[in-house]
Short mmCIF file of C-alpha atoms in Angstrom, two decimals:
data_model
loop_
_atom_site.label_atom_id
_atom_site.label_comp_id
_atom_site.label_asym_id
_atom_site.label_seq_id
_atom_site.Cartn_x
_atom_site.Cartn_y
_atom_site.Cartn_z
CA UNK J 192 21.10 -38.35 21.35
CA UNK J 193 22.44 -35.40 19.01
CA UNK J 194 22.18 -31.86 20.09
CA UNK J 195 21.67 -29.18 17.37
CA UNK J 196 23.44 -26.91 19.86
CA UNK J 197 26.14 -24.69 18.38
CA UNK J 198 24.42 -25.99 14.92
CA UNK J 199 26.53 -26.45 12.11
CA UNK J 200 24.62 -28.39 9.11
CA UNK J 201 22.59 -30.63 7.84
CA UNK J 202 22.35 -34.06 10.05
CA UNK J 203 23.17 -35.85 6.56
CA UNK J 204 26.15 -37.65 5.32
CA UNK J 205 26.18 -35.51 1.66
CA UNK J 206 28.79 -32.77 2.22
CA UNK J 207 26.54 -29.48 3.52
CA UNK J 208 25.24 -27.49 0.80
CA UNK J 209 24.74 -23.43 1.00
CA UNK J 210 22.52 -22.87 3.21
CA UNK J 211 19.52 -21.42 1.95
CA UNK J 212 18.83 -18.34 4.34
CA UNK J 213 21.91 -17.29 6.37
CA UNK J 214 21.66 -15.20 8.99
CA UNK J 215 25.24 -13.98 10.15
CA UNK J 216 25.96 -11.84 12.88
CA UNK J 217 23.22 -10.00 12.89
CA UNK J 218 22.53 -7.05 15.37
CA UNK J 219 19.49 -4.21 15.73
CA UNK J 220 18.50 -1.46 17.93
CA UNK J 221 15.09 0.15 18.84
CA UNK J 222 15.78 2.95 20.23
CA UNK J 223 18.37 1.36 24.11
CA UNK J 224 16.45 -1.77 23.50
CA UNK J 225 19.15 -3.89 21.78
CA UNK J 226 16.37 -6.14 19.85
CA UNK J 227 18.72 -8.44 18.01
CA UNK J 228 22.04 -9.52 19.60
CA UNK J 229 24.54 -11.42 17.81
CA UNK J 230 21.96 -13.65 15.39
CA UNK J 231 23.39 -16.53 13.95
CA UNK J 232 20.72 -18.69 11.87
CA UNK J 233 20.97 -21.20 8.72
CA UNK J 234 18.11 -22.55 7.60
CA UNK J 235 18.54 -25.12 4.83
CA UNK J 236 16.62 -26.21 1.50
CA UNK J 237 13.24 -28.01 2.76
CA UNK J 238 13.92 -27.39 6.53
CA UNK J 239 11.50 -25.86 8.22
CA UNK J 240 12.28 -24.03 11.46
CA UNK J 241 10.11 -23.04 14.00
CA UNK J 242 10.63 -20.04 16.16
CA UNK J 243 9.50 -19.69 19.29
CA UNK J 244 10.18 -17.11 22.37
CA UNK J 245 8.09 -14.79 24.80
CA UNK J 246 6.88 -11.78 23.13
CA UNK J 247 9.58 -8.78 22.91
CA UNK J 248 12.01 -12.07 22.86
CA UNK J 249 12.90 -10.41 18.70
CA UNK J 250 11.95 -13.31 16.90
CA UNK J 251 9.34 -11.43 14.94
CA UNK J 252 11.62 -8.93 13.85
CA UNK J 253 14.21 -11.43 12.96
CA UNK J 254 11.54 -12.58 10.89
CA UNK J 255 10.90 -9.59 9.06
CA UNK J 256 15.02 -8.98 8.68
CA UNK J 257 15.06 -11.88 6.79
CA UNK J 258 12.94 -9.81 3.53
CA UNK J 259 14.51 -6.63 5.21
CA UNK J 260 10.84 -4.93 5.94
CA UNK J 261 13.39 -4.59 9.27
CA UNK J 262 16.63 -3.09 8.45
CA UNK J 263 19.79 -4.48 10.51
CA UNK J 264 22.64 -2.19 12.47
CA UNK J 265 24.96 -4.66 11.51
CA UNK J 266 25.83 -8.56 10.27
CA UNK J 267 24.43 -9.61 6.79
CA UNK J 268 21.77 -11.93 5.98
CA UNK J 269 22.06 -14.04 2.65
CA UNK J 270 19.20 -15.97 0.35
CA UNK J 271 20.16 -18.52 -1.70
CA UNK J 272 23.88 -17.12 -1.71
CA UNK J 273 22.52 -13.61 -2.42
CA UNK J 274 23.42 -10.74 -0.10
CA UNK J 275 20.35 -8.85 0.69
CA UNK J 276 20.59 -5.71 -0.94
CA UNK J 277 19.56 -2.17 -0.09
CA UNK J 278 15.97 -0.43 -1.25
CA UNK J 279 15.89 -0.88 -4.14
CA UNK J 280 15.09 -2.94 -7.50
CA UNK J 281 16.94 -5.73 -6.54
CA UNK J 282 16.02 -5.82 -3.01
CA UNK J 283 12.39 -5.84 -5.18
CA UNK J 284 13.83 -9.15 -6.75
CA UNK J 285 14.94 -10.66 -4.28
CA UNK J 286 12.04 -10.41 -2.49
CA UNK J 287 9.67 -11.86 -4.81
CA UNK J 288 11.85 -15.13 -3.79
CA UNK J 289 10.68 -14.55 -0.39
CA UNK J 290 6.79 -15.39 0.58
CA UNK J 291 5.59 -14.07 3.46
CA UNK J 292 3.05 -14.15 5.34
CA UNK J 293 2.12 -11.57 8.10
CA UNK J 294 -0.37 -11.98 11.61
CA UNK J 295 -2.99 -9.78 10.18
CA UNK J 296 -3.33 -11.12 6.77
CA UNK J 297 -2.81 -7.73 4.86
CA UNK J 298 -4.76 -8.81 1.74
CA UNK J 299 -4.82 -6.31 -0.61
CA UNK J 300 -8.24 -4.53 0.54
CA UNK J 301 -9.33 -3.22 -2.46
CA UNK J 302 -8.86 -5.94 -4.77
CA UNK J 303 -10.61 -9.48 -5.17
CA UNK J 304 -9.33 -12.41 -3.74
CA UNK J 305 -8.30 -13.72 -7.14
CA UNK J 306 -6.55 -10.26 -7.75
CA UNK J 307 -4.61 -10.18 -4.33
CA UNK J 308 -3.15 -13.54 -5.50
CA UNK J 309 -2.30 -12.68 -9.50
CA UNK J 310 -1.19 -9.18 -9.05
CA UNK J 311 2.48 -10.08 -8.04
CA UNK J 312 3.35 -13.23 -11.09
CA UNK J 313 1.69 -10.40 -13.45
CA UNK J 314 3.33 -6.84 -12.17
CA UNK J 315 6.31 -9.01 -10.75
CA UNK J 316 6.86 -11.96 -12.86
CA UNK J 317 5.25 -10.74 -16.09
CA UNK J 318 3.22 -13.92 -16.25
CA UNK J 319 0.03 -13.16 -19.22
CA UNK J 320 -3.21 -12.95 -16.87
CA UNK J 321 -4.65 -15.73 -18.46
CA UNK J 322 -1.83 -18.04 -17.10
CA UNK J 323 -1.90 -15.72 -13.64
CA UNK J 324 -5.36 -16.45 -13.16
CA UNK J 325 -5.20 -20.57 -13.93
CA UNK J 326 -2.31 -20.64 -11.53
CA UNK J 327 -4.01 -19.00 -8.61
CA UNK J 328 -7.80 -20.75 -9.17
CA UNK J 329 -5.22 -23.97 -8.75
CA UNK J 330 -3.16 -22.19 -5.54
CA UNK J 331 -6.84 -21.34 -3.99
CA UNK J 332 -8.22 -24.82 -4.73
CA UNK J 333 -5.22 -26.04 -2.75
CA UNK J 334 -6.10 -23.92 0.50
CA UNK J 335 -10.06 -24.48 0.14
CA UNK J 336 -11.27 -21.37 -0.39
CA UNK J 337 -11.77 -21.26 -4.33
CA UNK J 338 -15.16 -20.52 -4.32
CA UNK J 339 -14.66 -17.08 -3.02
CA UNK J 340 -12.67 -15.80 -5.92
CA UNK J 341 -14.54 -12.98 -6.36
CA UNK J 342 -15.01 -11.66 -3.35
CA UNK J 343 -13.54 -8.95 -1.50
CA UNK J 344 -10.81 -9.68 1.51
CA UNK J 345 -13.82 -8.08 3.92
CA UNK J 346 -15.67 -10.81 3.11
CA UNK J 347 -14.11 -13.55 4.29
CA UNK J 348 -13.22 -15.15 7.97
CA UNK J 349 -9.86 -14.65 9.55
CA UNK J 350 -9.10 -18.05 8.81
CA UNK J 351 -10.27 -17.88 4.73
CA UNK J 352 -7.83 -14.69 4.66
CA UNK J 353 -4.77 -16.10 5.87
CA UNK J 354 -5.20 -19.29 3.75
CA UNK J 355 -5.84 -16.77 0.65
CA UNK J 356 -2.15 -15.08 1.75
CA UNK J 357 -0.64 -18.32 2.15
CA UNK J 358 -1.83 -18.63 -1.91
CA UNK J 359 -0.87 -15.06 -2.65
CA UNK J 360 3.14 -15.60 -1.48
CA UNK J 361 2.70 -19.08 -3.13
CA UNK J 362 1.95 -17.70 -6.43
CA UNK J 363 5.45 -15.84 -6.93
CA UNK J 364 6.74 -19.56 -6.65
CA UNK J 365 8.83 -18.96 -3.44
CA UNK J 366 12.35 -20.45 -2.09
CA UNK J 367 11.63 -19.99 1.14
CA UNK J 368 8.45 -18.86 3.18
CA UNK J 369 8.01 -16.64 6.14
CA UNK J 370 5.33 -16.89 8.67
CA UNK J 371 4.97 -14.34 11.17
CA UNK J 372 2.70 -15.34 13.82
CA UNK J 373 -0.22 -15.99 11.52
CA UNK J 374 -2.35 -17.63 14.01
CA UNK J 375 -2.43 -15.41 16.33
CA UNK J 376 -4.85 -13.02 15.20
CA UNK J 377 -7.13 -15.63 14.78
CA UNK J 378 -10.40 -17.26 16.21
CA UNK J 379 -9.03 -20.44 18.11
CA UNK J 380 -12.02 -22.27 15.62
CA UNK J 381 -10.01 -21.30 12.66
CA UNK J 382 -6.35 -21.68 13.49
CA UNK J 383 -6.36 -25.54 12.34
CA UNK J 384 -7.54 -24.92 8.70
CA UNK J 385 -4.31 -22.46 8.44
CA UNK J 386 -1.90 -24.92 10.07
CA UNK J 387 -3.21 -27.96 7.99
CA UNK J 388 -2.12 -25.77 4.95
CA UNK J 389 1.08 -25.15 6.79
CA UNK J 390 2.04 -28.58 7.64
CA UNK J 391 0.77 -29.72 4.11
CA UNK J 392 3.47 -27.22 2.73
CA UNK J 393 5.93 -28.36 5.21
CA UNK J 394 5.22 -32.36 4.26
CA UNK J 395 5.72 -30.69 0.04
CA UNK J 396 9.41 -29.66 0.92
CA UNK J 397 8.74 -26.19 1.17
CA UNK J 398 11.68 -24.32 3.29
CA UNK J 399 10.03 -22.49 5.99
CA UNK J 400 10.43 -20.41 9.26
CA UNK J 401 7.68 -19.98 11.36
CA UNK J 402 7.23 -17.61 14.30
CA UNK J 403 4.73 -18.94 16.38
CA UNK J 404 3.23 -19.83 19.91
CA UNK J 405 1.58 -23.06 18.41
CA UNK J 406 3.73 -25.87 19.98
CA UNK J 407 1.35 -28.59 18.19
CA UNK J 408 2.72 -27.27 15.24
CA UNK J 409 6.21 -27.13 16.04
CA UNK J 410 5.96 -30.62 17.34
CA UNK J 411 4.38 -31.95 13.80
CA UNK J 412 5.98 -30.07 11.40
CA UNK J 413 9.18 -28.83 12.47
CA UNK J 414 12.55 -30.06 12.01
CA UNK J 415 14.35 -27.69 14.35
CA UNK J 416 13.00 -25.34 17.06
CA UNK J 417 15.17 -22.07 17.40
CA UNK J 418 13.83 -20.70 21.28
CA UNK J 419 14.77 -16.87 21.18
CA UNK J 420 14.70 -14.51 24.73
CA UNK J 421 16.03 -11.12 24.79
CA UNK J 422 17.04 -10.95 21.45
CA UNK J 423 19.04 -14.15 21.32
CA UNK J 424 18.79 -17.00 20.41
CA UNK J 425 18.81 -19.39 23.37
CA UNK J 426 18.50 -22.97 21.94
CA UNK J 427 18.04 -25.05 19.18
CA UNK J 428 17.11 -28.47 19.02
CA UNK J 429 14.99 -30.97 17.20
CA UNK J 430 10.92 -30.63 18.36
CA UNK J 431 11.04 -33.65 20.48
CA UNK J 432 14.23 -33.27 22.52
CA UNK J 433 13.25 -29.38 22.92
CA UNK J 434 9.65 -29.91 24.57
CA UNK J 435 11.07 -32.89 26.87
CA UNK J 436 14.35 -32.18 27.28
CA UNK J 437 15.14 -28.02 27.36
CA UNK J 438 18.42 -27.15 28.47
CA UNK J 439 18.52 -23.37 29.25
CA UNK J 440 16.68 -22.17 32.65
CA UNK J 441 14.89 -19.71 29.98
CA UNK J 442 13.35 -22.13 27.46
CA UNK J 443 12.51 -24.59 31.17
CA UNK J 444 10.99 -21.89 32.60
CA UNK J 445 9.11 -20.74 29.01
CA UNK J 446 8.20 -23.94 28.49
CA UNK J 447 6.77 -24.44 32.47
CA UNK J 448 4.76 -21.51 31.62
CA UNK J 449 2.93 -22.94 28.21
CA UNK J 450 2.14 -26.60 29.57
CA UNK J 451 0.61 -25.87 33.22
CA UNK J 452 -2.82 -24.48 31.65
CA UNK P 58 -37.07 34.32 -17.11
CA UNK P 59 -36.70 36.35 -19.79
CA UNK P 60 -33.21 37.56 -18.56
CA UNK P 61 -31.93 33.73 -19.55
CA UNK P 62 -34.08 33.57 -22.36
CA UNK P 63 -33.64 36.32 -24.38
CA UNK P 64 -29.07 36.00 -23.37
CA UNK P 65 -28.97 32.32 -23.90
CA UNK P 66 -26.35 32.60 -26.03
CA UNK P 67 -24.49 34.41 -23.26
CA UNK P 68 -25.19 32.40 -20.70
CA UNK P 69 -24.34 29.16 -23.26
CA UNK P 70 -20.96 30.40 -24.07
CA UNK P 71 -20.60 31.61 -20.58
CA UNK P 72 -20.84 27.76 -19.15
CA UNK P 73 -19.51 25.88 -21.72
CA UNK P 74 -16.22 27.76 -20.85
CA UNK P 75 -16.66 27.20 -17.40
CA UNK P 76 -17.12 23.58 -17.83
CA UNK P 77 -14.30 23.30 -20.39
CA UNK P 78 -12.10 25.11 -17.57
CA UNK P 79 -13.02 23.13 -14.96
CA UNK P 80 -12.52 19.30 -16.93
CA UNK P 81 -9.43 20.43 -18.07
CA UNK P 82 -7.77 21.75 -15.43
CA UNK P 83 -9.45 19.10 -13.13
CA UNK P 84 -7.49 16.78 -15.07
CA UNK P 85 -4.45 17.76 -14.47
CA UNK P 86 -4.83 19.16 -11.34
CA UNK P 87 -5.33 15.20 -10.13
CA UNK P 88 -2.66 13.94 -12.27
CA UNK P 89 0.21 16.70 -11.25
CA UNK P 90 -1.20 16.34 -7.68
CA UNK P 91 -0.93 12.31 -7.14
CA UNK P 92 2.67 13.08 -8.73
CA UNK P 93 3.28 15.83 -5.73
CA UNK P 94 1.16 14.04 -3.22
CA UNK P 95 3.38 10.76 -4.06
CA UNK P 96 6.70 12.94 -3.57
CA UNK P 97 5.90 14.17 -0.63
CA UNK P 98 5.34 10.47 0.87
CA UNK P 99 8.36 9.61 -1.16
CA UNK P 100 11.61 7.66 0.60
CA UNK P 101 13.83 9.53 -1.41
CA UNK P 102 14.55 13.07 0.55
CA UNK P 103 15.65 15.60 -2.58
CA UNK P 104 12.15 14.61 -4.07
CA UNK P 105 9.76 15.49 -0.24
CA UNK P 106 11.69 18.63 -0.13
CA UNK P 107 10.12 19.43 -4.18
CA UNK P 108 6.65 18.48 -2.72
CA UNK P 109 6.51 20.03 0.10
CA UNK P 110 8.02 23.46 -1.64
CA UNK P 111 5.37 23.02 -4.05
CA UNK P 112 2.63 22.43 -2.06
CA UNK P 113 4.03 25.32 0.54
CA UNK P 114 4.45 27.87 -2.48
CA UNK P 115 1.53 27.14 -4.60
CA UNK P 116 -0.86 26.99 -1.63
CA UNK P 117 0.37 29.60 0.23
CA UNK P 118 -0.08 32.07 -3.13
CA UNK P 119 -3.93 33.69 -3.84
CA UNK P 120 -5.31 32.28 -6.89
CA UNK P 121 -5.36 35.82 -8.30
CA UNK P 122 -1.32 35.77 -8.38
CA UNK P 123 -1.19 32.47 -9.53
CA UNK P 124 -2.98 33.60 -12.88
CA UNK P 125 -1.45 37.25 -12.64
CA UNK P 126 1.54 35.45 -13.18
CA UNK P 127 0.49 33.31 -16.25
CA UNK P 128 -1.61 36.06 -17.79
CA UNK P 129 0.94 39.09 -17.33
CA UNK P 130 4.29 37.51 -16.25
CA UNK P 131 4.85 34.43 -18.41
CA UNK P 132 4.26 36.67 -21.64
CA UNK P 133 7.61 38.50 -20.87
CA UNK P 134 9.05 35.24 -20.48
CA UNK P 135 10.28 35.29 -23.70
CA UNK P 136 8.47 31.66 -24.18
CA UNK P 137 6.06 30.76 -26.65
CA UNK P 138 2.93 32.65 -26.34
CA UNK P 139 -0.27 31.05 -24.86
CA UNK P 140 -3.78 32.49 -25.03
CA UNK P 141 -6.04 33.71 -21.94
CA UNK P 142 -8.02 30.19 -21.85
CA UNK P 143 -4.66 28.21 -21.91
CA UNK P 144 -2.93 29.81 -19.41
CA UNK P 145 -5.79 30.07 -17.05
CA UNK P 146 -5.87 26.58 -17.43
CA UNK P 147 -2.38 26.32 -16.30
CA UNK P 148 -2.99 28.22 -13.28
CA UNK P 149 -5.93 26.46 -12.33
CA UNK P 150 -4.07 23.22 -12.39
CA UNK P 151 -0.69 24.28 -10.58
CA UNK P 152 -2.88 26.10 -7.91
CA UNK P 153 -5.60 23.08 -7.33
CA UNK P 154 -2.58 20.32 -7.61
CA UNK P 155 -1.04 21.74 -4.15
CA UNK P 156 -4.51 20.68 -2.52
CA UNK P 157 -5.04 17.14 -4.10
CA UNK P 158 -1.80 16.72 -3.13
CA UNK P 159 -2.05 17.39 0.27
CA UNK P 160 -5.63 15.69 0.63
CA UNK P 161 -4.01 12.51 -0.98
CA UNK P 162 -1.35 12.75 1.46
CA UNK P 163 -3.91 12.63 4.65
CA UNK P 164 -5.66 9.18 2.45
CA UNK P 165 -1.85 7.71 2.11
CA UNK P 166 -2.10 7.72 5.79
CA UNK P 167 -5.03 6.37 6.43
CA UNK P 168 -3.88 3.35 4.29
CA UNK P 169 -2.55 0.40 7.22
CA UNK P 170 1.09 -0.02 6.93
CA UNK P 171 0.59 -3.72 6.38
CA UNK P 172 -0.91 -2.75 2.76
CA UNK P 173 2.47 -1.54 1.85
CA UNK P 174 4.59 -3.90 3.33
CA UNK P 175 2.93 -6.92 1.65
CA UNK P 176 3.05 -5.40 -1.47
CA UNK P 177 6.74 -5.22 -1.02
CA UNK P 178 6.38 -8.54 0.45
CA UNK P 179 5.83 -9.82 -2.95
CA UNK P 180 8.13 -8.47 -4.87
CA UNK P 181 6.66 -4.74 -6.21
CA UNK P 182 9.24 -1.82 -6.06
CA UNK P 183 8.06 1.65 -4.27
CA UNK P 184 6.58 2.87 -7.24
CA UNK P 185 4.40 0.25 -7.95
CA UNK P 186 3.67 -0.64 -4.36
CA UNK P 187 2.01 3.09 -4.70
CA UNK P 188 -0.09 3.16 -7.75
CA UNK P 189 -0.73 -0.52 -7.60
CA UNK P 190 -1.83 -1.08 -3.71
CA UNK P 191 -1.95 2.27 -1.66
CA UNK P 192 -2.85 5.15 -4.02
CA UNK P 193 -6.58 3.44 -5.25
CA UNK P 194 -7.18 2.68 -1.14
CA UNK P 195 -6.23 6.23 -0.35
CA UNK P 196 -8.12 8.01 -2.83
CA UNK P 197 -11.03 6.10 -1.84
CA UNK P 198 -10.73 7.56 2.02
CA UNK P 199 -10.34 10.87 0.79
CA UNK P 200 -13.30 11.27 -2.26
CA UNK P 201 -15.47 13.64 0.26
CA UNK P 202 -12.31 16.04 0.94
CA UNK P 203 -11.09 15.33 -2.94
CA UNK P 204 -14.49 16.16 -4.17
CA UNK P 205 -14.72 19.62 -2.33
CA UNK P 206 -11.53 20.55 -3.66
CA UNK P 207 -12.78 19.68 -7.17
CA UNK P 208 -15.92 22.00 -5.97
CA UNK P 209 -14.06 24.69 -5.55
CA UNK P 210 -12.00 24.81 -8.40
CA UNK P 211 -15.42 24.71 -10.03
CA UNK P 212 -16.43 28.12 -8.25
CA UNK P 213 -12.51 29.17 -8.39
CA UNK P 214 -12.88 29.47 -12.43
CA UNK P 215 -14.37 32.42 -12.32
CA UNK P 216 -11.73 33.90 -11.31
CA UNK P 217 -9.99 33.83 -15.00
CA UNK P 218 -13.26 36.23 -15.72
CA UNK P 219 -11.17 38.95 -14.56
CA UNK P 220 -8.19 37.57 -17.03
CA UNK P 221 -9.87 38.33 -20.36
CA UNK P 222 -11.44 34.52 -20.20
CA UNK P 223 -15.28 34.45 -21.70
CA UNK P 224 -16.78 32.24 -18.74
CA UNK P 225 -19.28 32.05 -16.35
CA UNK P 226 -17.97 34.91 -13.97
CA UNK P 227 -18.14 37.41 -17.33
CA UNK P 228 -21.43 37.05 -18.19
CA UNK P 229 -22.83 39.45 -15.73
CA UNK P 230 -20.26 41.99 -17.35
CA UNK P 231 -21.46 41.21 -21.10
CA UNK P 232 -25.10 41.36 -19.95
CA UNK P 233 -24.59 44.74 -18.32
CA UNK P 234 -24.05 46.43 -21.59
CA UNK P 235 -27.35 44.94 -23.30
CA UNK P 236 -28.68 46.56 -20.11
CA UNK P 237 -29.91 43.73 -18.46
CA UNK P 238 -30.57 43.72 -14.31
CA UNK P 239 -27.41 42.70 -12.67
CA UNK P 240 -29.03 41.17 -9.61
CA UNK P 241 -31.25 39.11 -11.71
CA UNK P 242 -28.41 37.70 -14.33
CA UNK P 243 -26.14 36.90 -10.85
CA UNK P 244 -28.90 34.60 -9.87
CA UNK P 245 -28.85 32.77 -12.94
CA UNK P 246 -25.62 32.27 -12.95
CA UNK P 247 -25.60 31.31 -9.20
CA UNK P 248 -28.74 28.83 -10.04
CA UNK P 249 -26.21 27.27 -12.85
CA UNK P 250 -23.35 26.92 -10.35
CA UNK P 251 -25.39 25.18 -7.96
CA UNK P 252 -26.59 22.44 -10.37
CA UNK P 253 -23.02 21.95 -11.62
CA UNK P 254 -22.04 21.23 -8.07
CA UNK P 255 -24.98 19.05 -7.07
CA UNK P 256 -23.90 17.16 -10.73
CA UNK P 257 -20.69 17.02 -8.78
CA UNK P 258 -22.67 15.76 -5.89
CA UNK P 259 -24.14 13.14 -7.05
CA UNK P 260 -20.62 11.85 -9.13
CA UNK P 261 -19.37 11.74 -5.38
CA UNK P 262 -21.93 9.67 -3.86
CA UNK P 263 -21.75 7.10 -7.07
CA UNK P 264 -18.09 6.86 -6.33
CA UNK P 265 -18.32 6.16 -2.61
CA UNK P 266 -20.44 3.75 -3.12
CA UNK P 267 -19.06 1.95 -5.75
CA UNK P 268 -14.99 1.84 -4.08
CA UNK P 269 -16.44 1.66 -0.86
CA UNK P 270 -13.66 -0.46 0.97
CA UNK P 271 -14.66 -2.52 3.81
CA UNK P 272 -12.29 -3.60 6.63
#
């Protein structure tokens, strides 16, 4: 059995490529509360990482780092090769490379579902809104929820929203797509129709990291599971070996904790 | 009755001034105050220092200054000469900016932080992550406060009366030399203000229901 332990690269016999998202040495403060000690992460093209942890462990704001709506003390964090740059237009850029999608949806309240999801490829991208508007009917068709196109963000369940954000970071044609806890704020009745569009993603070749507390998900999509406590990051391993076979005391004892009930 | 009747040419003038004042300076009284409002929630320090000078001189000064200033202090400026109407106009819209502003900023607020941060999410710089996404939700919070600074500007014209400005607040003064009662030609113009604002009124209540945002 191979450990990912200490990872270094893709389990393949091509010579590594770039990684897609590197996360190097990465350190942040709230306040005493050292929130991000020492991250090292590499996620590669198509992988799709799971991150789980006990809440406070910093894995959402390691999420967030990675499109710097957190900034970081120290370390540097790279897409594609690029350094993420400071506020500014190119941070702008560089973002629109980034999806992400957030716990509480944040759909653009005032505008229709079909304008949340063309507003970025025509402010961003400078796509014509014809072209905008055939792209996301196709995007909203793919997460089921086409026929509310004209509707409001109000109008729709917790579980139609986050579907309609999965569409709206799809639509600036990502590289890589975050996902911070976006189940959580949902009804346990809708949480599947948003992880069947996840894992269908996942199964497309879409690279991902995913911060969340759904271990069904880990276990069917993932390729890697990064466990995080107290800002670090504990273990990493492949789904399987990291439910049966944890090897820190924190990720037993986490793990202890989830499977009893 | 016959006080209107027999002046409506008075009392016509009088108004259309009033409303000419008012549209204008309106006008730019939103459009310089979204600019200040959007300073003053601005990342960039130098430019939330401008706003919140602006907003801390132009508010803090009485209206009567403000057009002192234009009326009798710009002239010896030097700088190209503007008539009574113009200039009132001016200080109508510097003076009423420093409120929208600050009433915008109280909406920008109210806005979740979420809104903002998916906006940059996908790619929009600040600018656009303000008019695009966060400026159309917070005006929406703020029409009832917005509108009652709009009322008052309304009432606040007839202040440039006293600046040589044929409006609304001068037609007592023109009446009085044709001799007509005072008390009577105040409560037409009073009657006039207070269907201009319930006009007002109603444009408010059209507006809140038609942006009315649920979350």
């Amino acid at each position: 059995m191979k450990r990912y332990l200490g990872y270094i690269g893709p389990m393949t016999t091509e010579a590594p490529s770039a990684p897609l998202v590197s996360v190097q040495g990465v350190n942040k403060h709230y306040g005493q509360l050292h929130v991000l000690k020492d991250i090292n992460l590499d996620v590669r093209k198509g992988e799709v990482v799971v991150v789980i942890g006990p809440s406070g462990s910093g894995k959402s704001t390691l999420c967030r780092a990675i499109n710097r709506l957190e900034t970081i003390e120290s370390g540097a964090i790279y897409i594609d090769g690029k350094k993420l740059p400071e506020e500014g237009k190119e941070l702008a850029r560089l973002r629109a490379d980034v999806g992400m999608v957030f716990q509480s949806f944040n759909l653009f309240a005032h505008k229709t579902i079909l304008e949340n999801v063309t507003l970025g490829p025509i402010k961003v991208k400078g796509v014509n809104k014809a072209t905008a508007e055939k792209e996301a009917m196709s995007l909203l068709q793919r997460v089921g929820v086409e026929h509310q196109a004209p509707k409001l963000p109000a109008q729709l369940s917790g579980g139609q929203q986050q579907r309609v954000a999965i569409a709206r970071a799809l639509a600036m044609k990502p590289k890589v797509m975050l996902f911070d806890e976006p189940t959580s704020a949902l009804d346990p009745e809708m949480i599947n129709e948003v992880l069947d569009v996840m894992v269908e993603l996942a199964r497309e070749g879409m690279t991902m990291i995913v911060v969340t507390h759904e271990m069904g998900f880990a276990r069917k999509a993932a390729d890697r599971v990064v466990f995080m406590a107290d800002g670090q990051i504990v273990e990493q391993a492949a789904p399987e070996e990291f439910f049966t076979n944890p090897q820190s005391s924190r990720a037993k004892d986490f793990l202890s904790k989830l499977l009893t009930h | 009755m016959s006080t209107l009747l027999n002046n409506l040419d008075v009392f016509t003038t009088g108004f259309r001034t009033t409303i000419i004042l008012f549209l204008v300076s309106g006008f730019f009284a939103l459009l310089i105050g979204t600019v200040v409002g959007a300073m003053r929630v601005s990342p960039i320090p130098a430019l939330r220092a401008f706003g919140t000078l602006y907003v801390n001189i132009v508010r803090n000064t009485p209206l009567t200054l403000v057009l002192f200033f234009f009326a009798f202090g710009y002239p010896k400026l030097g700088l190209p000469e503007i008539d009574f109407t113009v200039s009132a106009i001016v200080g109508l819209s510097l003076y009423t900016a420093s409120y929208v502003a600050e009433v915008l900023r109280s909406g920008v607020n109210t806005v979740p932080v979420g809104q903002a941060e998916a906006a940059r999410a996908i790619g929009l710089p600040f600018s656009q992550t303000l008019t695009l996404v966060v400026l159309p939700q917070a005006f929406r919070s703020v029409l009832p406060p917005l509108f009652s600074v709009l009322i008052a500007l309304l009432k606040n014209t007839t202040v440039a009366a006293g600046f040589s400005v044929y409006e609304a607040g001068a037609i007592r003064a023109y009446l009085a030399e044709r001799g007509e009662p005072a008390l009577v030609v105040l409560l037409w113009v009073a009657f006039f203000f207070v269907v201009l604002v319930l006009i007002l009124a109603q444009l408010q209540r059209y507006f809140e229901k038609k942006w009315k945002v649920a979350r």
